[in-house]
Each structure stands twice: as structure tokens, then as C-alpha cells.
Amino acid sequence: MSLNYLELTDVERLANLLLRSEQSKARQALCIRIGIESSRLSFIRDSSDSDFVIQLIEYLDRIGNKESLCKLCCEELFPIFCKSEIDASILRQIAARLDCNQNLIHNLNNNTEKKTTQTEKIVKPKIKLLVGQASFLLISALSLSAIYSYLWFPDIWLSAKTQVKVNAGSDPWLAGMPPNSKASFCPNPRPGDSPSIAPENSPTEVKEIPIKPSSHLTFKVLEGKTKVFNEQDYFGPEGDIKDLRTHRVKEENGISDIQAPINSLVGVFLGREEPNKDSAPNTLFFGEEAKQNYLKLYPQLKQVFFIGDGINNMGIRQRVIVPLGATRLYLGIMDGCNWRDTDGYLDVEVLI
């Protein structure tokens, strides 16, 4: 599921302004003013301020509530930030994207014109003196605004995306391993079972975007299905939720075990070295629906984690925080062993 009207950067910029306005301190009152029932929002009580504002904006966009988004943009935020050229410009752009009604856009323009007229009346008697001061203050304000937005939402400055193809035979336990490395040989193998071999069964490395520690990644599966053995049906990126698997060999090549639905999309972060140089981290468990529907996830290096379709059960994009020391990200398909008896693929969009 994707956003209806807004881009991801629009959501982050609105969230940044909403946090700075401190309107989120009175969450129920804010919801009433923009015309939504707070009782319908499960995230209104237990989330942090930053999570609340992001989830609120994404929720309104997902259900197509343009009226409330316009009220948030034009009535709640613009009166607060109309004096800031950068912030006001951001709000105008978002209002235009939302196609807010003409009265609201007219109010935006009138508000700005009034402020400009009042300012001109004040500065005209002392124009020569104040021009220099105004320039200094503007440069200072722009610098502070840039620093502030970078600290609160660094990903706005690094917005990028790439698309990769993840084949069904992508074994996460070969991530970062050199050619001819092996993994995932089934205990008590059946005739025809064989280990995964690099690079034929290596997972897909995400190369076209920067992997920066502490930034967040989101995922969107564009198309595709997979099956991991001949008799199986094809499944989408959430996998077969009735069939939970762990890696039959447990941790291997320095990479952790995981519990997740078979055929689900999974990922693992690595540093610069081969993963088998030291021991594996703890296992992550995604057997319960609540675990699969996280809002934010903080995996460690070499710790396999569940991605699925990248959207939780509230329709909100899930965020995966890049761990300290990470320089590479690999995507694979969940199975227990024997990744050589597979078919299908997933086309995955990765955004930072």
C-alpha cells in the first residue's frame, strides 16, 4: 500500500513542522480541530510524539482525508510558520499537492501579504540600517532551520530510493560470503537436497542507496510471488503465515537464526568484513502477528529480520533503523534449508 496524495518527504516535513509547533502535546484537541475522531486512532496514547505525528499524517493520507490534511497544513501550521520563508514555502507546496480548496490557499497568500505589508511599513524609515540586520537574521534563521531539520529528520536530506529483484533462491545465510561458500544444508537430507552455494544462491545486495547508521529504511514490494519447494503454492512477501520456519542449521556464517513465515521477505545488515569473522547475534522472533506489525525495528548487524510487504496492519509504512557499523544490506527469502528447489521473485523498492 502506498501513500495516496503525499510523498514520503511531504510526510516527514509536515511531521517536522507539527513537532516544532508543539501541537502534538494536546493530541485529542488537535484531532478535534482537524475533524477526526481520536477514539479511532490506536496510536494516540502509547506512541512517542514523533511516532504520533508521522502515523497521524500517514493515516489521514491512507484513508484519503484531504480535508483534515488541508486543515492541518493551512489552519494549524501555516499561522505558526508563515514568518519563515522556507517553512511557508513547504506548506504552500504541500497544500498545492493536496489541492486544498481555494479559500484555504487564499488565506495562505493573504496572511503572507499582510505580514509583508506590515513589515514594509516598519522598515521604510530605517531601511538602510535594517537591511543589513535583516540579512544577518535571515541567514541565521536559515542556518538554524537547516540544522534543526537535519537533527530531527536526517532522512529528508538523504531521500533516495532504488529497486531490486529478489529471487526465490536468495539465501540470507550467504550474505557477504565469497564465491563457492556454502550454507543451509538440510539435516537428514532427502534425495536431491543440496546446500546453497554463492553466488548462485546469494541474497540480493541493495547497492544504489547509502546505508547510513541511524537512518531509517522503508520497503515497498512492487510485484512478484515465490515458492521455495516444488509442491508449494506461490506466496507474496508476507509468506505463508500458517507455516513458521527457523533456519534448520540455526546461526550460520556468523549470521543469526530467525523465526518467520516461510516465503516471507527478510533482510540482514552487514559491516565491511565477511560475517563469519565473529559470532552471530541473538535470534529475532516474528511468529506472532504483533511482532510482524512493528512500527520501527532496530536490528543488529548480522541479525536477520522480517520485512514482509513493508506495511503494518494499520496501513503504515514500517521503518527499519540502520544499525551502527552497517555498510551493506542484503534481501532474501525465508526458508529452512535447500534454497535450490525454488521459483519466483519479488521486485522490491527500498527508500531511505
CSV table of C-alpha atoms in Angstrom, one decimal:
chain,number,residue,atom,x,y,z
A,1,MET,CA,0.0,0.0,0.0
A,2,SER,CA,1.3,3.4,-0.9
A,3,LEU,CA,0.5,7.0,0.1
A,4,ASN,CA,-2.4,8.5,-1.8
A,5,TYR,CA,-1.6,12.2,-2.1
A,6,LEU,CA,1.7,12.8,-0.3
A,7,GLU,CA,5.3,11.7,-0.9
A,8,LEU,CA,7.3,10.3,1.9
A,9,THR,CA,9.3,13.6,2.1
A,10,ASP,CA,6.0,15.5,2.4
A,11,VAL,CA,5.0,13.3,5.4
A,12,GLU,CA,8.4,13.9,7.1
A,13,ARG,CA,8.3,17.6,6.5
A,14,LEU,CA,4.8,18.0,7.8
A,15,ALA,CA,5.7,15.9,10.8
A,16,ASN,CA,8.8,18.0,11.4
A,17,LEU,CA,6.7,21.2,11.4
A,18,LEU,CA,4.0,19.6,13.6
A,19,LEU,CA,6.6,18.6,16.2
A,20,ARG,CA,8.1,22.1,16.2
A,21,SER,CA,4.7,23.6,16.6
A,22,GLU,CA,4.1,21.5,19.7
A,23,GLN,CA,0.5,20.9,18.6
A,24,SER,CA,1.0,17.2,19.3
A,25,LYS,CA,1.2,18.0,23.0
A,26,ALA,CA,-2.6,18.1,23.1
A,27,ARG,CA,-3.4,15.3,20.7
A,28,GLN,CA,-7.1,14.9,21.2
A,29,ALA,CA,-7.7,18.6,20.8
A,30,LEU,CA,-5.7,18.6,17.6
A,31,CYS,CA,-7.7,15.7,16.2
A,32,ILE,CA,-11.0,17.6,17.1
A,33,ARG,CA,-9.8,20.8,15.3
A,34,ILE,CA,-8.9,19.0,12.1
A,35,GLY,CA,-12.2,16.9,12.2
A,36,ILE,CA,-11.3,13.4,13.1
A,37,GLU,CA,-12.4,11.1,16.0
A,38,SER,CA,-9.4,10.4,18.2
A,39,SER,CA,-11.1,7.3,19.6
A,40,ARG,CA,-10.4,5.6,16.2
A,41,LEU,CA,-6.6,6.1,16.5
A,42,SER,CA,-5.0,3.3,18.3
A,43,PHE,CA,-1.6,5.1,18.3
A,44,ILE,CA,-2.8,8.3,20.0
A,45,ARG,CA,-1.9,7.2,23.6
A,46,ASP,CA,1.1,4.9,23.6
A,47,SER,CA,3.3,6.4,20.8
A,48,SER,CA,6.1,9.0,21.2
A,49,ASP,CA,5.4,12.5,19.8
A,50,SER,CA,7.5,11.8,16.7
A,51,ASP,CA,5.8,8.5,16.0
A,52,PHE,CA,2.3,10.0,16.7
A,53,VAL,CA,2.7,12.9,14.2
A,54,ILE,CA,4.0,10.6,11.4
A,55,GLN,CA,1.3,8.0,12.0
A,56,LEU,CA,-1.4,10.7,12.1
A,57,ILE,CA,-0.3,12.2,8.7
A,58,GLU,CA,0.1,8.8,7.1
A,59,TYR,CA,-3.3,7.6,8.5
A,60,LEU,CA,-5.1,10.7,7.0
A,61,ASP,CA,-3.4,10.2,3.7
A,62,ARG,CA,-4.1,6.5,3.6
A,63,ILE,CA,-7.9,7.0,4.2
A,64,GLY,CA,-7.9,9.8,1.7
A,65,ASN,CA,-9.0,12.5,4.2
A,66,LYS,CA,-7.8,15.6,2.2
A,67,GLU,CA,-10.0,17.9,4.2
A,68,SER,CA,-8.2,17.1,7.5
A,69,LEU,CA,-4.8,17.2,5.9
A,70,CYS,CA,-5.6,20.7,4.5
A,71,LYS,CA,-6.8,21.9,7.9
A,72,LEU,CA,-3.6,20.6,9.4
A,73,CYS,CA,-1.4,22.2,6.8
A,74,CYS,CA,-3.3,25.5,6.3
A,75,GLU,CA,-5.1,26.2,9.6
A,76,GLU,CA,-2.9,24.6,12.2
A,77,LEU,CA,0.6,25.0,10.9
A,78,PHE,CA,0.7,28.0,8.5
A,79,PRO,CA,-0.3,30.6,11.0
A,80,ILE,CA,2.6,29.5,13.2
A,81,PHE,CA,5.2,29.3,10.4
A,82,CYS,CA,4.1,32.0,8.0
A,83,LYS,CA,7.0,34.2,9.0
A,84,SER,CA,9.5,31.6,7.9
A,85,GLU,CA,10.1,31.8,4.2
A,86,ILE,CA,11.3,28.2,4.0
A,87,ASP,CA,8.6,26.7,6.2
A,88,ALA,CA,5.8,28.7,4.5
A,89,SER,CA,7.1,27.6,1.1
A,90,ILE,CA,6.9,23.9,2.2
A,91,LEU,CA,3.4,24.3,3.4
A,92,ARG,CA,2.3,26.0,0.1
A,93,GLN,CA,3.8,23.2,-1.9
A,94,ILE,CA,2.0,20.5,0.2
A,95,ALA,CA,-1.3,22.5,0.1
A,96,ALA,CA,-1.0,22.6,-3.7
A,97,ARG,CA,-0.3,18.9,-3.8
A,98,LEU,CA,-3.4,18.2,-1.7
A,99,ASP,CA,-5.4,20.6,-3.9
A,100,CYS,CA,-6.7,22.3,-0.8
A,101,ASN,CA,-9.8,24.5,-1.6
A,102,GLN,CA,-9.3,28.0,-2.8
A,103,ASN,CA,-10.4,29.7,0.4
A,104,LEU,CA,-7.6,28.0,2.3
A,105,ILE,CA,-5.0,28.8,-0.3
A,106,HIS,CA,-6.3,32.4,-0.4
A,107,ASN,CA,-5.8,32.6,3.3
A,108,LEU,CA,-2.2,31.4,3.0
A,109,ASN,CA,-1.5,34.1,0.4
A,110,ASN,CA,-3.4,36.9,2.2
A,111,ASN,CA,-1.6,36.0,5.5
A,112,THR,CA,1.8,36.3,3.8
A,113,GLU,CA,0.8,39.6,2.1
A,114,LYS,CA,-0.4,41.1,5.3
A,115,LYS,CA,2.9,40.2,7.1
A,116,THR,CA,4.9,41.6,4.2
A,117,THR,CA,2.9,44.9,4.2
A,118,GLN,CA,3.3,45.4,7.9
A,119,THR,CA,7.0,44.7,7.7
A,120,GLU,CA,7.4,47.3,4.9
A,121,LYS,CA,5.7,50.0,7.0
A,122,ILE,CA,8.1,49.3,9.8
A,123,VAL,CA,11.3,49.1,7.8
A,124,LYS,CA,10.9,52.0,5.4
A,125,PRO,CA,12.0,54.8,7.8
A,126,LYS,CA,15.2,52.9,8.7
A,127,ILE,CA,15.7,50.8,5.5
A,128,LYS,CA,19.4,51.3,5.2
A,129,LEU,CA,20.1,50.2,8.8
A,130,LEU,CA,17.7,47.3,8.9
A,131,VAL,CA,18.6,45.7,5.5
A,132,GLY,CA,21.9,44.6,6.9
A,133,GLN,CA,20.3,43.4,10.1
A,134,ALA,CA,17.6,41.6,8.3
A,135,SER,CA,20.1,39.8,6.0
A,136,PHE,CA,22.0,38.7,9.0
A,137,LEU,CA,18.9,37.4,10.8
A,138,LEU,CA,17.6,35.6,7.7
A,139,ILE,CA,20.9,33.8,7.1
A,140,SER,CA,21.0,32.8,10.8
A,141,ALA,CA,17.4,31.6,10.7
A,142,LEU,CA,18.0,29.6,7.6
A,143,SER,CA,21.1,28.0,9.1
A,144,LEU,CA,19.3,27.1,12.3
A,145,SER,CA,16.3,25.8,10.4
A,146,ALA,CA,18.6,23.6,8.3
A,147,ILE,CA,20.4,22.3,11.4
A,148,TYR,CA,17.2,21.6,13.2
A,149,SER,CA,15.6,19.7,10.4
A,150,TYR,CA,18.8,17.7,9.9
A,151,LEU,CA,18.9,16.7,13.6
A,152,TRP,CA,15.2,15.8,13.8
A,153,PHE,CA,14.7,14.3,10.3
A,154,PRO,CA,18.1,13.5,8.8
A,155,ASP,CA,16.5,11.3,6.1
A,156,ILE,CA,14.9,14.3,4.5
A,157,TRP,CA,18.4,15.3,3.4
A,158,LEU,CA,19.2,11.8,2.1
A,159,SER,CA,16.0,10.9,0.4
A,160,ALA,CA,16.7,8.3,-2.2
A,161,LYS,CA,15.3,5.1,-3.5
A,162,THR,CA,16.2,2.1,-5.5
A,163,GLN,CA,14.6,-1.0,-6.9
A,164,VAL,CA,16.0,-4.6,-6.6
A,165,LYS,CA,14.9,-8.0,-7.7
A,166,VAL,CA,15.0,-10.7,-5.0
A,167,ASN,CA,14.9,-14.3,-6.4
A,168,ALA,CA,13.2,-17.1,-4.5
A,169,GLY,CA,16.6,-18.8,-4.2
A,170,SER,CA,18.1,-15.9,-2.2
A,171,ASP,CA,19.6,-17.5,0.9
A,172,PRO,CA,20.2,-14.8,3.7
A,173,TRP,CA,22.9,-17.0,5.3
A,174,LEU,CA,25.2,-16.4,2.2
A,175,ALA,CA,25.1,-12.7,2.7
A,176,GLY,CA,28.6,-11.2,2.3
A,177,MET,CA,30.2,-14.6,1.7
A,178,PRO,CA,32.7,-15.1,-1.2
A,179,PRO,CA,32.1,-17.3,-4.2
A,180,ASN,CA,31.8,-21.1,-3.6
A,181,SER,CA,30.7,-20.6,0.0
A,182,LYS,CA,28.0,-22.9,1.2
A,183,ALA,CA,25.1,-22.7,3.6
A,184,SER,CA,21.8,-24.2,4.7
A,185,PHE,CA,22.4,-27.9,4.0
A,186,CYS,CA,19.3,-29.7,5.4
A,187,PRO,CA,19.8,-32.0,8.4
A,188,ASN,CA,18.7,-35.5,7.4
A,189,PRO,CA,18.5,-34.5,3.7
A,190,ARG,CA,16.1,-36.0,1.2
A,191,PRO,CA,17.3,-37.2,-2.2
A,192,GLY,CA,18.0,-34.1,-4.2
A,193,ASP,CA,18.7,-31.8,-1.3
A,194,SER,CA,21.8,-29.8,-1.5
A,195,PRO,CA,23.4,-26.8,0.2
A,196,SER,CA,23.1,-23.2,-1.0
A,197,ILE,CA,26.1,-22.0,-3.0
A,198,ALA,CA,27.4,-18.5,-3.6
A,199,PRO,CA,26.9,-16.6,-5.8
A,200,GLU,CA,24.0,-18.7,-7.3
A,201,ASN,CA,22.0,-18.6,-4.0
A,202,SER,CA,23.4,-15.4,-2.6
A,203,PRO,CA,20.9,-12.8,-1.4
A,204,THR,CA,20.4,-9.5,-3.2
A,205,GLU,CA,22.6,-6.6,-2.1
A,206,VAL,CA,21.0,-3.2,-2.1
A,207,LYS,CA,23.7,-1.0,-3.7
A,208,GLU,CA,22.2,2.2,-5.1
A,209,ILE,CA,21.3,4.0,-1.9
A,210,PRO,CA,23.6,4.9,1.1
A,211,ILE,CA,23.4,2.6,4.1
A,212,LYS,CA,23.9,5.2,6.9
A,213,PRO,CA,23.7,4.1,10.6
A,214,SER,CA,20.8,5.6,12.5
A,215,SER,CA,18.9,6.5,9.3
A,216,HIS,CA,15.7,4.6,8.6
A,217,LEU,CA,14.7,2.5,5.6
A,218,THR,CA,11.2,1.7,4.3
A,219,PHE,CA,10.3,-1.1,1.8
A,220,LYS,CA,7.6,-1.5,-0.9
A,221,VAL,CA,7.1,-4.7,-2.8
A,222,LEU,CA,6.0,-3.7,-6.3
A,223,GLU,CA,5.2,-7.2,-7.7
A,224,GLY,CA,6.1,-10.9,-7.6
A,225,LYS,CA,5.5,-14.1,-5.7
A,226,THR,CA,7.7,-17.0,-4.7
A,227,LYS,CA,7.7,-20.7,-3.8
A,228,VAL,CA,10.5,-22.4,-2.1
A,229,PHE,CA,9.8,-26.1,-3.0
A,230,ASN,CA,8.1,-27.7,-6.0
A,231,GLU,CA,4.9,-28.8,-4.4
A,232,GLN,CA,4.2,-25.5,-2.7
A,233,ASP,CA,1.8,-22.7,-3.9
A,234,TYR,CA,3.2,-19.2,-4.7
A,235,PHE,CA,3.1,-16.7,-1.9
A,236,GLY,CA,3.6,-12.9,-1.7
A,237,PRO,CA,6.1,-11.1,0.5
A,238,GLU,CA,4.3,-11.8,3.8
A,239,GLY,CA,4.8,-15.5,3.1
A,240,ASP,CA,2.6,-18.3,4.4
A,241,ILE,CA,1.7,-17.0,7.9
A,242,LYS,CA,0.4,-20.5,8.8
A,243,ASP,CA,3.9,-22.0,8.3
A,244,LEU,CA,6.5,-20.5,10.6
A,245,ARG,CA,10.1,-21.6,10.0
A,246,THR,CA,13.5,-21.2,11.6
A,247,HIS,CA,16.8,-21.8,9.8
A,248,ARG,CA,17.4,-25.5,10.1
A,249,VAL,CA,21.1,-25.0,10.7
A,250,LYS,CA,20.3,-22.2,13.2
A,251,GLU,CA,23.0,-19.5,13.1
A,252,GLU,CA,25.5,-19.9,10.3
A,253,ASN,CA,28.4,-18.0,8.7
A,254,GLY,CA,28.1,-15.6,11.7
A,255,ILE,CA,24.5,-14.7,10.8
A,256,SER,CA,21.7,-15.2,13.3
A,257,ASP,CA,18.7,-17.5,13.1
A,258,ILE,CA,15.2,-16.1,12.7
A,259,GLN,CA,11.6,-17.3,13.2
A,260,ALA,CA,9.4,-16.0,10.4
A,261,PRO,CA,6.7,-17.2,7.8
A,262,ILE,CA,8.1,-19.3,5.0
A,263,ASN,CA,8.5,-17.4,1.7
A,264,SER,CA,8.5,-14.0,3.5
A,265,LEU,CA,10.9,-11.2,2.5
A,266,VAL,CA,13.7,-10.8,5.1
A,267,GLY,CA,16.8,-8.7,5.3
A,268,VAL,CA,20.2,-8.6,7.1
A,269,PHE,CA,22.7,-5.7,7.6
A,270,LEU,CA,26.5,-6.3,7.4
A,271,GLY,CA,29.6,-4.3,8.0
A,272,ARG,CA,32.6,-4.2,5.8
A,273,GLU,CA,34.0,-7.6,6.8
A,274,GLU,CA,32.8,-11.1,5.9
A,275,PRO,CA,30.1,-12.0,8.5
A,276,ASN,CA,31.8,-15.3,9.7
A,277,LYS,CA,34.7,-13.4,11.4
A,278,ASP,CA,32.9,-13.5,14.7
A,279,SER,CA,29.8,-15.0,16.4
A,280,ALA,CA,26.2,-14.3,15.4
A,281,PRO,CA,23.7,-12.1,17.4
A,282,ASN,CA,20.5,-13.3,19.1
A,283,THR,CA,17.6,-14.7,17.1
A,284,LEU,CA,14.6,-12.4,16.3
A,285,PHE,CA,11.1,-14.0,16.5
A,286,PHE,CA,8.3,-12.9,14.2
A,287,GLY,CA,5.9,-15.8,14.9
A,288,GLU,CA,3.2,-13.5,16.3
A,289,GLU,CA,1.2,-11.0,14.3
A,290,ALA,CA,2.1,-8.2,16.7
A,291,LYS,CA,5.8,-8.9,16.1
A,292,GLN,CA,5.3,-8.8,12.3
A,293,ASN,CA,3.4,-5.5,12.5
A,294,TYR,CA,6.1,-3.4,14.1
A,295,LEU,CA,6.3,0.4,13.5
A,296,LYS,CA,10.0,0.6,14.0
A,297,LEU,CA,12.6,-2.1,14.1
A,298,TYR,CA,16.2,-1.9,15.4
A,299,PRO,CA,18.0,-5.0,14.1
A,300,GLN,CA,21.7,-5.6,15.0
A,301,LEU,CA,24.5,-6.3,12.5
A,302,LYS,CA,24.1,-9.8,11.1
A,303,GLN,CA,20.7,-10.2,12.7
A,304,VAL,CA,18.1,-11.5,10.1
A,305,PHE,CA,14.9,-9.5,10.3
A,306,PHE,CA,11.3,-9.8,8.8
A,307,ILE,CA,10.2,-7.2,6.2
A,308,GLY,CA,7.2,-8.8,4.5
A,309,ASP,CA,5.3,-6.2,2.4
A,310,GLY,CA,6.7,-3.3,4.4
A,311,ILE,CA,3.3,-2.2,5.6
A,312,ASN,CA,1.8,-3.0,9.0
A,313,ASN,CA,-1.8,-3.9,9.7
A,314,MET,CA,-2.8,-0.2,10.1
A,315,GLY,CA,-1.5,0.6,6.6
A,316,ILE,CA,1.6,2.5,7.9
A,317,ARG,CA,5.0,2.0,6.3
A,318,GLN,CA,7.3,0.1,8.7
A,319,ARG,CA,10.7,1.7,9.4
A,320,VAL,CA,13.9,-0.3,9.9
A,321,ILE,CA,16.7,1.6,11.6
A,322,VAL,CA,20.2,1.0,10.2
A,323,PRO,CA,22.4,-0.3,13.0
A,324,LEU,CA,25.8,1.1,14.0
A,325,GLY,CA,28.6,-0.2,11.8
A,326,ALA,CA,26.4,-1.2,8.9
A,327,THR,CA,27.6,-0.6,5.3
A,328,ARG,CA,25.6,-3.2,3.4
A,329,LEU,CA,22.1,-4.5,3.3
A,330,TYR,CA,21.0,-7.9,1.8
A,331,LEU,CA,17.5,-9.1,1.0
A,332,GLY,CA,16.4,-12.7,0.8
A,333,ILE,CA,13.5,-15.2,1.0
A,334,MET,CA,12.8,-17.2,4.2
A,335,ASP,CA,13.1,-21.0,4.1
A,336,GLY,CA,14.5,-23.6,6.5
A,337,CYS,CA,17.1,-25.2,4.1
A,338,ASN,CA,17.6,-26.2,0.5
A,339,TRP,CA,17.2,-22.8,-1.4
A,340,ARG,CA,18.0,-24.6,-4.7
A,341,ASP,CA,14.4,-26.0,-5.2
A,342,THR,CA,12.7,-22.6,-5.7
A,343,ASP,CA,10.9,-20.4,-8.2
A,344,GLY,CA,9.7,-16.8,-8.5
A,345,TYR,CA,10.9,-13.4,-7.4
A,346,LEU,CA,9.9,-10.2,-5.7
A,347,ASP,CA,10.5,-6.7,-7.1
A,348,VAL,CA,11.3,-4.5,-4.0
A,349,GLU,CA,11.6,-0.8,-3.8
A,350,VAL,CA,13.9,0.4,-0.9
A,351,LEU,CA,13.7,4.0,0.3
A,352,ILE,CA,15.9,6.0,2.6
